[in-house]
C-alpha atoms as a PDB file:
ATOM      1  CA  UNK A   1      54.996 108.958 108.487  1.00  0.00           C
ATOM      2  CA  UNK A   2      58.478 109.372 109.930  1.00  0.00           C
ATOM      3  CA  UNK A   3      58.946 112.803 111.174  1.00  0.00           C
ATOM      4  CA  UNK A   4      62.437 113.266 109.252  1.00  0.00           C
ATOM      5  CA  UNK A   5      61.336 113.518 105.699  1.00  0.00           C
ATOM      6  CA  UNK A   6      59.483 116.543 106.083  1.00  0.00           C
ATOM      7  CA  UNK A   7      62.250 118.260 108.355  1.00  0.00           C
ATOM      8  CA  UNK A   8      64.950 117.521 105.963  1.00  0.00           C
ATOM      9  CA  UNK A   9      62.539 118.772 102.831  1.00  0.00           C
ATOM     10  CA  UNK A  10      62.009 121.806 104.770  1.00  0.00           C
ATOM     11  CA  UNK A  11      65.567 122.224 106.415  1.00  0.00           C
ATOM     12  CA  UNK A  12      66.484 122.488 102.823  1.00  0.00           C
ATOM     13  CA  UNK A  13      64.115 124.696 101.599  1.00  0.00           C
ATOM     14  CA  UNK A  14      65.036 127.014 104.649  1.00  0.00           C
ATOM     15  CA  UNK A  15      68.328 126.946 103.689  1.00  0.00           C
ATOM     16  CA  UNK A  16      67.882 127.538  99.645  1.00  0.00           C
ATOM     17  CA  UNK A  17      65.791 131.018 100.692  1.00  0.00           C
ATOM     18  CA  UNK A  18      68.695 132.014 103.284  1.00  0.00           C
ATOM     19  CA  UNK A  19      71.587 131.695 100.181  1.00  0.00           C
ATOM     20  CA  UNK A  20      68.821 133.734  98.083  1.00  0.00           C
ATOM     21  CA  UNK A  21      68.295 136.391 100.816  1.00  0.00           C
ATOM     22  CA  UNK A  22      72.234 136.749 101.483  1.00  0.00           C
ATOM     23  CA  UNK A  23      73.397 136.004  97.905  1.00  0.00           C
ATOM     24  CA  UNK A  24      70.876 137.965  95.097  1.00  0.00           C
ATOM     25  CA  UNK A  25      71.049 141.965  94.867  1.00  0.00           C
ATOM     26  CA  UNK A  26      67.287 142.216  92.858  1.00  0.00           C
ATOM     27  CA  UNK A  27      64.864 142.780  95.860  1.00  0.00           C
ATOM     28  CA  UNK A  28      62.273 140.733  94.127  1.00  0.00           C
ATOM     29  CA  UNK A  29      64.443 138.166  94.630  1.00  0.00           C
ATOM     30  CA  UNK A  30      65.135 139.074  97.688  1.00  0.00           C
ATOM     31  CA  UNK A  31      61.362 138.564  98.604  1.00  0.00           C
ATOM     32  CA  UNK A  32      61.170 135.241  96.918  1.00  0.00           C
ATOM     33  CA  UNK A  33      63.476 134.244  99.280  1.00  0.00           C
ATOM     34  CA  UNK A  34      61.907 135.118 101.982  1.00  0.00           C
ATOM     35  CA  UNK A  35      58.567 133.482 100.939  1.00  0.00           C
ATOM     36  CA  UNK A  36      60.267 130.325 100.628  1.00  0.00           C
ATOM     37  CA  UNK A  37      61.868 130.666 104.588  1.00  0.00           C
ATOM     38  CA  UNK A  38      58.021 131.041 105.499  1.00  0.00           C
ATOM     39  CA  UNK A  39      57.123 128.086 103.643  1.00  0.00           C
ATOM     40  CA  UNK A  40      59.273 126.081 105.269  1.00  0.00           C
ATOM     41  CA  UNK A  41      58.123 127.056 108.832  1.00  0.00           C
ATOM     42  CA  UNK A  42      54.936 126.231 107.710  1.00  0.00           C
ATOM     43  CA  UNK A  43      56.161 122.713 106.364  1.00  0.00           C
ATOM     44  CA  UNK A  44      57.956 122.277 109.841  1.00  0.00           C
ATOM     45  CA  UNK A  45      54.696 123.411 111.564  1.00  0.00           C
ATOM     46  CA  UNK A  46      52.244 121.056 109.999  1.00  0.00           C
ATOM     47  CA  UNK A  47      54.798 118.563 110.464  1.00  0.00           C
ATOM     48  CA  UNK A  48      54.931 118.674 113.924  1.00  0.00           C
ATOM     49  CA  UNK A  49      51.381 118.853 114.049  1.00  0.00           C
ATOM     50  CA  UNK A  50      50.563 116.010 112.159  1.00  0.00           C
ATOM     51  CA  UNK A  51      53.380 113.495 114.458  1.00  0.00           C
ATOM     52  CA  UNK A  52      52.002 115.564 117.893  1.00  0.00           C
ATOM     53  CA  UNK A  53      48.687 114.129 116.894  1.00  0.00           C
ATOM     54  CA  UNK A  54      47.509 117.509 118.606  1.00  0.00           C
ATOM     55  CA  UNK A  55      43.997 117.436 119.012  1.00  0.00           C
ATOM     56  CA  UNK A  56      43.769 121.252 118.969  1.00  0.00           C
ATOM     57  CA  UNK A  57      45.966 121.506 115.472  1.00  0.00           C
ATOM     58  CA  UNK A  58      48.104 124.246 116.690  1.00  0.00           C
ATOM     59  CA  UNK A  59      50.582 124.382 114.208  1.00  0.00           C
ATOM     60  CA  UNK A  60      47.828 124.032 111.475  1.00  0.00           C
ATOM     61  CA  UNK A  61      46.217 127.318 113.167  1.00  0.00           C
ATOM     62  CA  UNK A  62      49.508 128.683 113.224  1.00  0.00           C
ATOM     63  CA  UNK A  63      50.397 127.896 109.621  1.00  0.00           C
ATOM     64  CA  UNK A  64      47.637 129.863 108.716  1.00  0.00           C
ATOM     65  CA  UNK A  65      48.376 132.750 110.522  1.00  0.00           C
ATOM     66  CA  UNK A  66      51.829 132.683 108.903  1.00  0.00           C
ATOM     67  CA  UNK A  67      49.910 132.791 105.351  1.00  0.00           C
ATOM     68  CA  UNK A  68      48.116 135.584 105.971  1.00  0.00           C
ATOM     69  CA  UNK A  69      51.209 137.810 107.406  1.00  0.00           C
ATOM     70  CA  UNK A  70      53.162 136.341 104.089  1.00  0.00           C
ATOM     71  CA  UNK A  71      50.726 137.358 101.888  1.00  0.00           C
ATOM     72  CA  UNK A  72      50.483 141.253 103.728  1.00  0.00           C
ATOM     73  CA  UNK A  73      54.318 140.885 103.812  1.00  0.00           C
ATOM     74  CA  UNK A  74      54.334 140.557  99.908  1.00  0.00           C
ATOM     75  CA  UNK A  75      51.655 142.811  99.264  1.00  0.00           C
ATOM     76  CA  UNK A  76      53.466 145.962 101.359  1.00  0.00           C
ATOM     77  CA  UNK A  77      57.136 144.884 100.098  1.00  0.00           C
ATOM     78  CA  UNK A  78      55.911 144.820  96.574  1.00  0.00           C
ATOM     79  CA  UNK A  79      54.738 148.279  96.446  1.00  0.00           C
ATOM     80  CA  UNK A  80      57.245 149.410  97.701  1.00  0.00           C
ATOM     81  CA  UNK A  81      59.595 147.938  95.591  1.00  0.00           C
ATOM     82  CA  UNK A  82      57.369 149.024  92.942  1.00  0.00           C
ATOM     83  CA  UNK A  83      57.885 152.968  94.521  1.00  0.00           C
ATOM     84  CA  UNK A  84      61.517 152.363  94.418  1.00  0.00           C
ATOM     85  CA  UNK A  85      61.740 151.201  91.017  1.00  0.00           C
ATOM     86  CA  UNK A  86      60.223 153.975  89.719  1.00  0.00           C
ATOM     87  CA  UNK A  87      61.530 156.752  91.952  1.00  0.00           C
ATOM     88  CA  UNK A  88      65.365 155.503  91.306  1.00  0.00           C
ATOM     89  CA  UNK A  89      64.997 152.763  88.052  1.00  0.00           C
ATOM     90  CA  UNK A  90      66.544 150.318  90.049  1.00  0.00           C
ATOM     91  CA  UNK A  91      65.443 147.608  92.115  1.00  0.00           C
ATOM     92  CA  UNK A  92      69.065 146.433  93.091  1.00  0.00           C
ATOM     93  CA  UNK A  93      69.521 146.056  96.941  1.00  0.00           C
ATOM     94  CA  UNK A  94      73.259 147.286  96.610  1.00  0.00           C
ATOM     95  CA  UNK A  95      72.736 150.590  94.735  1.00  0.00           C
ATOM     96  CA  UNK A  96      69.842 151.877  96.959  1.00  0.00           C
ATOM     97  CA  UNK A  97      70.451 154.551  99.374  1.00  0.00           C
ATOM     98  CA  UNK A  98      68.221 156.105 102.426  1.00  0.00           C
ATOM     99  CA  UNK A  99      65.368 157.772 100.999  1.00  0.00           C
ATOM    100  CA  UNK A 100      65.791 160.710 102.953  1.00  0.00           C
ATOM    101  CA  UNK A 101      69.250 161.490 101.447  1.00  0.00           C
ATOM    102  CA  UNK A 102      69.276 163.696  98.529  1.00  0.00           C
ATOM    103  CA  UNK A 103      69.932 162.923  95.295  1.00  0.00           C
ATOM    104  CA  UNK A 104      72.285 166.467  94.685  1.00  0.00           C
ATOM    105  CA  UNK A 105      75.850 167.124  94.529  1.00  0.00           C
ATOM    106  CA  UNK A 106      77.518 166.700  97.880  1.00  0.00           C
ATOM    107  CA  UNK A 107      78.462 169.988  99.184  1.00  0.00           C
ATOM    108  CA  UNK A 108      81.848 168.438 101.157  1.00  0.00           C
ATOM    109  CA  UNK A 109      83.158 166.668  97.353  1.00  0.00           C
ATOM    110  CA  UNK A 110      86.086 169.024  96.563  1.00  0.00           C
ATOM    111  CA  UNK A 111      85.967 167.771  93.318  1.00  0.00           C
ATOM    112  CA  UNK A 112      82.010 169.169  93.064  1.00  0.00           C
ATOM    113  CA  UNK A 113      82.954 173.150  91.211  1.00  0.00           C
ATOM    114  CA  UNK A 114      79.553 174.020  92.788  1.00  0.00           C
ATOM    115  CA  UNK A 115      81.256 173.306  96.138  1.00  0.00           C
ATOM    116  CA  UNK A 116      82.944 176.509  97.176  1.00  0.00           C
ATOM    117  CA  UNK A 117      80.114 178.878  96.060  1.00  0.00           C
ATOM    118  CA  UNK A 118      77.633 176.118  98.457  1.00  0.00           C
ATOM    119  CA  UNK A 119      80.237 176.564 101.177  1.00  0.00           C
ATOM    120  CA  UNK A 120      80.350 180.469 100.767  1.00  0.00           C
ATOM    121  CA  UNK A 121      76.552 180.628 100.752  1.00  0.00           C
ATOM    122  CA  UNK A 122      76.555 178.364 103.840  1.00  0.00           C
ATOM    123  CA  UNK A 123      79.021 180.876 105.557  1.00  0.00           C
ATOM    124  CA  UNK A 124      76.725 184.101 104.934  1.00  0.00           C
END
């Protein structure tokens, strides 16, 4: 087996999750993405493995490892996805903010007409 076809397969795949990862907004998406960057370090790694003729099978050892951090990665970024989604009804990447911030008029917005009673408060 010529070590190229598998590269190029996963040199491709690689690339496919990096345009997913920079291009979608939906963080499900976003994960998918990312999944399918693992899986072609995996390909990559077995591939090597397999034209090495290792006789320890390092990069099938390693490809397993991978799995099992890709399938905790998944597991912790869908819930919280799932936490976002419900806290906000969004999942989209672009219209999240810092959790910590609050969700209440901003006392600075001169527009805000609860603005200059906040700022006289703050001042007493």
């Amino acid at each position: 087996m010529h070590l190229a076809y598998p590269a190029v397969l996963a040199v491709l795949l690689f690339c496919v999750g990096l345009y997913g990862v920079l291009a979608r907004r939906n963080a499900i998406l976003v994960l998918m993405s990312v999944e399918l960057m693992l899986n072609a370090v995996n390909l990559n790694l077995v591939a090597f493995d397999v034209w090495l003729r290792d006789s320890l099978h390092a990069g099938q050892a390693l490809t397993l490892f991978t799995i099992a951090i890709a399938a905790a990665e998944i597991g912790i970024g869908l819930a919280i996805v799932l936490a976002v989604y419900r806290n906000r009804g969004t999942a989209d990447i672009d219209k999240l903010r810092d959790t910590a911030e609050g969700s209440g008029p901003d006392p600075a917005d001169p527009e805000d007409p609860a603005a200059p009673a906040q700022k006289a408060e703050a001042a007493a």
